[in-house]
mmCIF file of C-alpha atoms in Angstrom:
data_model
loop_
_atom_site.group_PDB
_atom_site.id
_atom_site.type_symbol
_atom_site.label_atom_id
_atom_site.label_comp_id
_atom_site.label_asym_id
_atom_site.label_seq_id
_atom_site.Cartn_x
_atom_site.Cartn_y
_atom_site.Cartn_z
ATOM 1 C CA MET A 17 -39.838 -9.075 40.277
ATOM 2 C CA ALA A 18 -36.470 -8.512 41.102
ATOM 3 C CA ASP A 19 -37.092 -9.006 45.021
ATOM 4 C CA ALA A 20 -38.603 -12.451 43.656
ATOM 5 C CA PHE A 21 -35.115 -13.779 41.593
ATOM 6 C CA GLU A 22 -33.197 -12.994 44.574
ATOM 7 C CA LEU A 23 -35.180 -14.828 46.847
ATOM 8 C CA ALA A 24 -35.470 -17.826 44.297
ATOM 9 C CA TRP A 25 -31.256 -17.461 43.747
ATOM 10 C CA GLU A 26 -30.640 -16.901 47.292
ATOM 11 C CA GLN A 27 -32.754 -20.635 48.606
ATOM 12 C CA LEU A 28 -30.499 -22.681 45.465
ATOM 13 C CA ARG A 29 -27.539 -21.398 46.681
ATOM 14 C CA GLU A 30 -28.032 -22.546 50.935
ATOM 15 C CA ILE A 31 -30.313 -25.548 48.725
ATOM 16 C CA ALA A 32 -26.592 -26.329 47.204
ATOM 17 C CA ASP A 33 -24.616 -25.071 50.298
ATOM 18 C CA ALA A 34 -25.463 -27.748 52.714
ATOM 19 C CA SER A 35 -26.459 -30.376 50.303
ATOM 20 C CA ASP A 36 -22.328 -31.688 49.995
ATOM 21 C CA GLY A 37 -22.278 -31.437 46.528
ATOM 22 C CA THR A 38 -25.271 -33.138 45.524
ATOM 23 C CA VAL A 39 -27.142 -30.367 44.274
ATOM 24 C CA GLN A 40 -24.923 -27.762 41.887
ATOM 25 C CA LEU A 41 -25.850 -23.843 41.166
ATOM 26 C CA TYR A 42 -24.561 -22.374 38.022
ATOM 27 C CA GLU A 43 -24.349 -18.834 37.201
ATOM 28 C CA ALA A 44 -27.934 -17.594 36.392
ATOM 29 C CA THR A 45 -28.406 -17.126 32.684
ATOM 30 C CA GLN A 46 -30.592 -14.606 31.008
ATOM 31 C CA LEU A 47 -34.144 -13.801 31.031
ATOM 32 C CA VAL A 48 -36.752 -16.225 29.012
ATOM 33 C CA ASP A 49 -39.568 -13.848 28.329
ATOM 34 C CA ALA A 50 -40.330 -13.122 31.326
ATOM 35 C CA TYR A 51 -38.930 -16.247 33.356
ATOM 36 C CA ARG A 52 -34.483 -16.299 34.874
ATOM 37 C CA LEU A 53 -33.569 -18.840 33.835
ATOM 38 C CA PHE A 54 -31.457 -21.140 36.800
ATOM 39 C CA GLU A 55 -29.192 -23.836 35.718
ATOM 40 C CA ILE A 56 -28.621 -26.696 38.454
ATOM 41 C CA SER A 57 -27.475 -29.757 38.652
ATOM 42 C CA ILE A 58 -28.979 -32.918 40.506
ATOM 43 C CA ARG A 59 -26.663 -36.192 41.669
ATOM 44 C CA PHE A 60 -28.538 -39.447 41.330
ATOM 45 C CA ASP A 61 -25.509 -41.740 41.487
ATOM 46 C CA GLY A 62 -26.931 -45.345 43.157
ATOM 47 C CA LEU A 63 -30.691 -44.789 41.776
ATOM 48 C CA GLU A 64 -33.204 -47.390 41.970
ATOM 49 C CA ARG A 65 -34.258 -47.781 38.529
ATOM 50 C CA GLY A 66 -36.440 -49.596 36.432
ATOM 51 C CA GLU A 67 -37.260 -51.134 33.014
ATOM 52 C CA ASP A 68 -39.049 -49.239 31.831
ATOM 53 C CA GLY A 69 -38.892 -45.979 33.563
ATOM 54 C CA LEU A 70 -37.248 -42.703 32.820
ATOM 55 C CA PRO A 71 -32.994 -42.763 31.399
ATOM 56 C CA VAL A 72 -31.599 -41.392 34.373
ATOM 57 C CA ARG A 73 -28.611 -40.532 34.806
ATOM 58 C CA ALA A 74 -25.935 -40.214 37.356
ATOM 59 C CA ARG A 75 -26.218 -36.485 37.077
ATOM 60 C CA GLU A 76 -28.848 -34.955 35.213
ATOM 61 C CA ALA A 77 -29.055 -31.165 33.839
ATOM 62 C CA PHE A 78 -31.901 -29.239 34.780
ATOM 63 C CA CYS A 79 -33.208 -25.019 33.308
ATOM 64 C CA VAL A 80 -35.294 -23.745 35.926
ATOM 65 C CA LEU A 81 -37.268 -21.227 34.864
ATOM 66 C CA VAL A 82 -37.943 -18.379 37.673
ATOM 67 C CA PRO A 83 -41.017 -16.187 36.545
ATOM 68 C CA PRO A 84 -41.102 -12.954 38.587
ATOM 69 C CA THR A 85 -44.488 -13.753 40.765
ATOM 70 C CA PHE A 86 -41.865 -16.873 42.289
ATOM 71 C CA PRO A 87 -43.560 -17.966 45.107
ATOM 72 C CA PHE A 88 -46.407 -17.073 44.627
ATOM 73 C CA GLU A 89 -46.284 -19.373 41.262
ATOM 74 C CA HIS A 90 -44.682 -22.042 40.902
ATOM 75 C CA PRO A 91 -41.204 -22.249 38.798
ATOM 76 C CA LEU A 92 -40.943 -24.208 35.122
ATOM 77 C CA VAL A 93 -38.450 -26.967 35.203
ATOM 78 C CA VAL A 94 -36.753 -28.047 31.086
ATOM 79 C CA THR A 95 -34.416 -30.336 30.621
ATOM 80 C CA PRO A 96 -31.192 -29.492 27.943
ATOM 81 C CA HIS A 97 -31.904 -32.814 26.133
ATOM 82 C CA VAL A 98 -34.436 -34.822 24.705
ATOM 83 C CA ARG A 99 -33.550 -38.035 26.292
ATOM 84 C CA PHE A 100 -36.854 -37.748 28.558
ATOM 85 C CA SER A 101 -38.810 -36.861 25.240
ATOM 86 C CA GLY A 102 -42.161 -39.151 25.116
ATOM 87 C CA PHE A 103 -42.399 -40.972 28.716
ATOM 88 C CA ASN A 104 -45.429 -40.149 30.592
ATOM 89 C CA HIS A 105 -45.292 -36.192 32.224
ATOM 90 C CA VAL A 106 -42.903 -34.782 29.857
ATOM 91 C CA GLN A 107 -44.411 -32.108 27.798
ATOM 92 C CA TRP A 108 -42.385 -30.765 23.954
ATOM 93 C CA ARG A 109 -39.929 -33.351 24.579
ATOM 94 C CA ARG A 110 -38.250 -31.041 27.472
ATOM 95 C CA GLN A 111 -40.527 -29.773 30.139
ATOM 96 C CA LEU A 112 -40.893 -31.745 33.384
ATOM 97 C CA CYS A 113 -44.606 -31.588 34.333
ATOM 98 C CA LEU A 114 -44.100 -31.773 38.783
ATOM 99 C CA TYR A 115 -47.421 -30.212 39.712
ATOM 100 C CA GLY A 116 -50.924 -31.632 38.773
ATOM 101 C CA SER A 117 -52.437 -28.340 39.282
ATOM 102 C CA SER A 118 -51.060 -25.095 40.586
ATOM 103 C CA ALA A 119 -53.374 -26.359 44.109
ATOM 104 C CA ASP A 120 -50.425 -28.568 44.593
ATOM 105 C CA TRP A 121 -47.820 -25.902 44.952
ATOM 106 C CA ARG A 122 -46.839 -24.255 48.530
ATOM 107 C CA PRO A 123 -45.211 -21.077 48.741
ATOM 108 C CA GLU A 124 -44.285 -21.058 51.594
ATOM 109 C CA ASN A 125 -41.847 -23.771 50.899
ATOM 110 C CA GLY A 126 -40.066 -21.766 48.075
ATOM 111 C CA MET A 127 -37.108 -23.457 46.060
ATOM 112 C CA TYR A 128 -36.579 -25.839 49.299
ATOM 113 C CA GLY A 129 -40.268 -27.535 47.899
ATOM 114 C CA PHE A 130 -39.476 -27.018 44.371
ATOM 115 C CA VAL A 131 -35.816 -28.870 44.345
ATOM 116 C CA LYS A 132 -37.612 -31.945 46.911
ATOM 117 C CA ARG A 133 -40.717 -32.346 44.324
ATOM 118 C CA LEU A 134 -37.833 -32.334 41.496
ATOM 119 C CA ASP A 135 -35.642 -34.671 43.098
ATOM 120 C CA SER A 136 -38.910 -37.201 44.445
ATOM 121 C CA TRP A 137 -40.000 -36.652 40.117
ATOM 122 C CA ILE A 138 -36.853 -37.924 39.131
ATOM 123 C CA ARG A 139 -36.740 -41.018 41.121
ATOM 124 C CA ASP A 140 -40.386 -42.234 41.301
ATOM 125 C CA ALA A 141 -39.619 -41.728 37.304
ATOM 126 C CA ALA A 142 -36.635 -43.738 37.357
ATOM 127 C CA VAL A 143 -38.964 -46.712 38.643
ATOM 128 C CA ASN A 144 -42.296 -46.224 36.205
ATOM 129 C CA ASN A 145 -44.170 -45.029 39.245
ATOM 130 C CA LEU A 146 -45.270 -41.415 38.246
ATOM 131 C CA ASP A 147 -48.886 -43.088 37.960
ATOM 132 C CA PRO A 148 -49.186 -45.295 41.226
ATOM 133 C CA ASP A 149 -52.226 -47.518 41.477
ATOM 134 C CA ASP A 150 -53.424 -45.827 44.982
ATOM 135 C CA ALA A 151 -53.786 -42.261 42.670
ATOM 136 C CA PRO A 152 -55.640 -40.533 40.215
ATOM 137 C CA LEU A 153 -54.365 -41.151 36.385
ATOM 138 C CA HIS A 154 -53.317 -37.459 35.158
ATOM 139 C CA PRO A 155 -54.950 -36.819 31.413
ATOM 140 C CA PRO A 156 -52.756 -36.587 29.099
ATOM 141 C CA VAL A 157 -51.812 -33.615 27.464
ATOM 142 C CA ALA A 158 -53.496 -31.410 24.211
ATOM 143 C CA TYR A 159 -53.524 -28.225 22.906
ATOM 144 C CA PRO A 160 -56.858 -27.008 21.684
ATOM 145 C CA ILE A 161 -56.781 -25.045 18.849
ATOM 146 C CA VAL A 162 -60.461 -25.220 17.608
ATOM 147 C CA ASP A 163 -63.228 -23.135 19.791
ATOM 148 C CA ARG A 164 -65.680 -26.315 19.588
ATOM 149 C CA LEU A 165 -66.572 -27.313 23.617
ATOM 150 C CA PHE A 166 -67.565 -31.599 23.024
ATOM 151 C CA VAL A 167 -69.593 -32.600 26.446
ATOM 152 C CA PRO A 168 -70.030 -36.588 26.775
ATOM 153 C CA ARG A 169 -73.524 -37.187 28.290
ATOM 154 C CA ALA A 170 -73.540 -41.278 26.888
ATOM 155 C CA ASP A 171 -70.669 -43.841 28.696
ATOM 156 C CA THR A 172 -68.380 -45.122 25.889
ATOM 157 C CA PRO A 173 -68.799 -48.798 24.735
ATOM 158 C CA PRO A 174 -66.922 -51.261 26.796
ATOM 159 C CA VAL A 175 -63.072 -52.109 24.873
ATOM 160 C CA ASP A 176 -61.238 -54.951 26.042
ATOM 161 C CA ASP A 177 -58.748 -56.529 23.343
ATOM 162 C CA SER A 178 -59.174 -54.489 20.196
ATOM 163 C CA PRO A 179 -59.970 -51.297 19.272
ATOM 164 C CA TRP A 180 -63.863 -50.423 18.909
ATOM 165 C CA PHE A 181 -64.383 -48.176 15.534
ATOM 166 C CA GLY A 182 -68.178 -46.672 14.911
ATOM 167 C CA LEU A 183 -70.042 -43.181 15.558
ATOM 168 C CA ALA A 184 -70.316 -41.047 17.953
ATOM 169 C CA GLU A 185 -74.546 -39.498 17.872
ATOM 170 C CA LEU A 186 -74.008 -36.463 18.157
ATOM 171 C CA ARG A 187 -75.827 -33.367 19.771
ATOM 172 C CA GLU A 188 -75.980 -29.161 19.665
ATOM 173 C CA ARG A 189 -76.623 -28.130 22.998
ATOM 174 C CA HIS A 190 -76.657 -24.284 23.447
ATOM 175 C CA HIS A 191 -73.049 -23.307 23.083
ATOM 176 C CA ARG A 192 -71.990 -27.047 22.936
ATOM 177 C CA THR A 193 -72.210 -30.316 20.782
ATOM 178 C CA GLU A 194 -72.788 -33.319 23.130
ATOM 179 C CA ILE A 195 -72.307 -36.896 23.019
ATOM 180 C CA VAL A 196 -75.233 -38.511 23.833
ATOM 181 C CA GLY A 197 -74.933 -42.194 22.486
ATOM 182 C CA TRP A 198 -72.678 -44.777 20.595
ATOM 183 C CA GLN A 199 -73.562 -47.446 17.471
ATOM 184 C CA GLU A 200 -71.372 -49.467 15.395
ATOM 185 C CA HIS A 201 -71.120 -49.245 11.868
ATOM 186 C CA GLY A 202 -74.043 -50.456 9.703
ATOM 187 C CA HIS A 203 -76.044 -49.124 11.258
ATOM 188 C CA GLU A 204 -78.747 -46.250 10.678
ATOM 189 C CA LEU A 205 -76.814 -43.215 10.442
ATOM 190 C CA PRO A 206 -78.097 -40.584 13.933
ATOM 191 C CA ALA A 207 -78.741 -36.929 12.634
ATOM 192 C CA HIS A 208 -75.397 -35.334 13.456
ATOM 193 C CA PHE A 209 -72.434 -38.224 14.194
ATOM 194 C CA ALA A 210 -68.686 -38.386 14.548
ATOM 195 C CA PRO A 211 -66.483 -41.134 12.960
ATOM 196 C CA ALA A 212 -65.348 -41.973 16.170
ATOM 197 C CA ILE A 213 -62.619 -44.968 17.575
ATOM 198 C CA LEU A 214 -62.208 -46.310 20.879
ATOM 199 C CA LEU A 215 -58.812 -47.878 21.955
ATOM 200 C CA HIS A 216 -57.153 -50.337 23.873
ATOM 201 C CA ARG A 217 -54.252 -49.599 24.235
ATOM 202 C CA ASN A 218 -52.260 -46.213 25.438
ATOM 203 C CA LEU A 219 -51.744 -43.146 23.249
ATOM 204 C CA PRO A 220 -48.164 -41.135 24.376
ATOM 205 C CA PHE A 221 -49.165 -38.687 27.270
ATOM 206 C CA GLU A 222 -48.909 -35.733 24.992
ATOM 207 C CA TYR A 223 -51.713 -36.260 22.272
ATOM 208 C CA PRO A 224 -51.000 -35.456 18.503
ATOM 209 C CA LYS A 225 -52.088 -32.573 17.101
ATOM 210 C CA THR A 226 -53.385 -33.097 13.375
ATOM 211 C CA VAL A 227 -55.406 -36.408 11.906
ATOM 212 C CA HIS A 228 -52.237 -36.901 9.949
ATOM 213 C CA SER A 229 -50.211 -38.023 13.150
ATOM 214 C CA LEU A 230 -52.926 -39.238 14.370
ATOM 215 C CA LEU A 231 -52.732 -42.068 11.531
ATOM 216 C CA LYS A 232 -49.551 -42.702 12.215
ATOM 217 C CA GLU A 233 -49.397 -43.226 15.796
ATOM 218 C CA LEU A 234 -52.384 -45.492 15.499
ATOM 219 C CA GLU A 235 -50.155 -47.292 12.722
ATOM 220 C CA SER A 236 -47.418 -47.870 15.010
ATOM 221 C CA HIS A 237 -49.448 -49.370 17.690
ATOM 222 C CA GLY A 238 -50.658 -52.371 15.268
ATOM 223 C CA LEU A 239 -53.569 -50.777 14.100
ATOM 224 C CA ASP A 240 -54.605 -50.912 10.377
ATOM 225 C CA TYR A 241 -56.923 -48.024 10.069
ATOM 226 C CA GLY A 242 -57.345 -47.783 6.063
ATOM 227 C CA PRO A 243 -60.712 -49.152 6.763
ATOM 228 C CA PHE A 244 -61.564 -45.996 8.561
ATOM 229 C CA ILE A 245 -60.280 -43.888 6.151
ATOM 230 C CA ARG A 246 -62.372 -44.786 3.579
ATOM 231 C CA GLN A 247 -65.990 -44.866 5.980
ATOM 232 C CA LEU A 248 -64.616 -41.391 7.412
ATOM 233 C CA GLY A 249 -65.172 -40.502 3.671
ATOM 234 C CA LEU A 250 -68.086 -41.903 3.580
ATOM 235 C CA TYR A 251 -69.091 -40.142 5.802
ATOM 236 C CA ALA A 252 -67.965 -36.914 5.142
ATOM 237 C CA ARG A 253 -70.368 -37.528 2.571
ATOM 238 C CA ASN A 254 -73.904 -37.434 4.514
ATOM 239 C CA SER A 255 -72.766 -35.857 7.274
ATOM 240 C CA GLY A 256 -73.711 -31.310 6.530
ATOM 241 C CA ALA A 257 -72.088 -30.033 3.464
ATOM 242 C CA VAL A 258 -70.331 -26.636 3.831
ATOM 243 C CA THR A 259 -69.150 -27.668 7.762
ATOM 244 C CA PRO A 260 -65.983 -29.308 9.873
ATOM 245 C CA LEU A 261 -66.044 -33.266 10.482
ATOM 246 C CA ALA A 262 -65.726 -34.135 14.470
ATOM 247 C CA VAL A 263 -63.593 -37.722 15.132
ATOM 248 C CA VAL A 264 -63.736 -38.862 18.270
ATOM 249 C CA LEU A 265 -61.219 -41.176 19.828
ATOM 250 C CA GLY A 266 -60.892 -42.832 23.629
ATOM 251 C CA THR A 267 -57.984 -43.945 24.614
ATOM 252 C CA PRO A 268 -57.264 -45.901 28.283
ATOM 253 C CA MET A 269 -56.153 -42.967 29.882
ATOM 254 C CA ARG A 270 -57.750 -42.693 32.827
ATOM 255 C CA ARG A 271 -59.627 -43.595 36.113
ATOM 256 C CA ILE A 272 -62.061 -42.664 38.924
ATOM 257 C CA ASP A 273 -60.813 -44.810 41.633
ATOM 258 C CA PRO A 274 -58.085 -45.351 42.598
ATOM 259 C CA GLY A 275 -56.549 -48.877 41.151
ATOM 260 C CA GLY A 276 -59.195 -48.937 38.956
ATOM 261 C CA ARG A 277 -59.735 -49.970 35.718
ATOM 262 C CA ALA A 278 -58.775 -47.635 32.842
ATOM 263 C CA LEU A 279 -61.529 -46.367 31.344
ATOM 264 C CA GLN A 280 -62.044 -43.661 27.372
ATOM 265 C CA HIS A 281 -60.488 -40.424 27.834
ATOM 266 C CA LEU A 282 -62.220 -38.906 25.417
ATOM 267 C CA ALA A 283 -60.192 -35.881 22.421
ATOM 268 C CA VAL A 284 -61.991 -35.041 19.333
ATOM 269 C CA TRP A 285 -59.935 -33.838 16.771
ATOM 270 C CA GLU A 286 -61.585 -31.298 13.714
ATOM 271 C CA ILE A 287 -61.314 -31.549 9.768
ATOM 272 C CA ALA A 288 -61.306 -27.758 8.664
ATOM 273 C CA THR A 289 -64.693 -27.542 6.464
ATOM 274 C CA ALA A 290 -62.337 -27.433 3.372
ATOM 275 C CA ASP A 291 -60.972 -30.224 4.004
ATOM 276 C CA ALA A 292 -64.026 -32.328 4.562
ATOM 277 C CA ASP A 293 -65.541 -30.442 1.355
ATOM 278 C CA LYS A 294 -62.579 -32.386 -1.030
ATOM 279 C CA LEU A 295 -63.473 -35.494 1.212
ATOM 280 C CA ARG A 296 -66.533 -35.259 0.075
ATOM 281 C CA GLU A 297 -66.379 -34.707 -2.969
ATOM 282 C CA LEU A 298 -64.683 -37.765 -3.434
ATOM 283 C CA ASN A 299 -65.222 -41.291 -5.037
ATOM 284 C CA VAL A 300 -63.825 -43.596 -1.841
ATOM 285 C CA SER A 301 -61.757 -46.580 -3.223
ATOM 286 C CA SER A 302 -60.554 -48.862 -1.182
ATOM 287 C CA SER A 303 -56.959 -49.145 -3.019
ATOM 288 C CA ALA A 304 -53.889 -48.609 -1.318
ATOM 289 C CA ASP A 305 -54.020 -45.192 -3.245
ATOM 290 C CA ASP A 306 -56.478 -44.114 -1.069
ATOM 291 C CA PRO A 307 -58.161 -40.482 -2.371
ATOM 292 C CA ALA A 308 -59.683 -40.462 1.603
ATOM 293 C CA GLN A 309 -56.287 -41.284 3.183
ATOM 294 C CA ARG A 310 -54.604 -38.676 0.415
ATOM 295 C CA ALA A 311 -56.869 -35.615 2.089
ATOM 296 C CA VAL A 312 -56.816 -36.206 5.748
ATOM 297 C CA GLN A 313 -52.749 -35.639 5.570
ATOM 298 C CA ARG A 314 -52.799 -32.125 6.793
#
């Protein structure tokens, strides 16, 4: 472990010494869990900037978290501020997602490759070019907390200039739940289903964690979610008792072919059994003070 941290420190010091002040290295600080935290800053004066790009300053500070398995595992990098919060590839408001997967990391390049990657990431982010048209889209980030696997088996309906509201037809198969069809409101209910929204606009890179925060995000996009909430209450009453209620969301944040049309990326929120049962017991009204809406605000 000590050798890993010493190696990272020596490489960072060599980079700083050779950079003519562009990279500054500060004293190593405390351990954070099993990671050693190093503080660096990089000069970006004269950086090209885009209107929708990351708000990069002339010099930016970074906290580099080096794992005890370095160089076989890549370091993490977080910012000491939240100015980058809400931008693509920024997680938990501060952590920069430099690598699409562990396969992108090259242990033989060590901190030299890491600092080069950080520098190019900031420069691409400043002109809003982290997801170029000639590369696959990085999927949005979700943090699963429910041990239930959903597998889509049917393509989503086309979504153009407005959201699509309807149902996802479900089928239980072995240890997974499959989405085997889609239908709009007004049709006969399938035996197993989940209310569904397919959006025509992107959600934040980090998905909302609760149904309530999801609804607030929809509201920020100018969508009236009241009718959906009333439908949610009605569907809860028609679903199986003493079971959770799933809500399927699609948003155009993935593609197969570089430069191709954005396709629906699906995620599922689950309303716990106790809350779904509360929805089933309600008389769903059409007023602004909708009890079904109150029931999902958690």
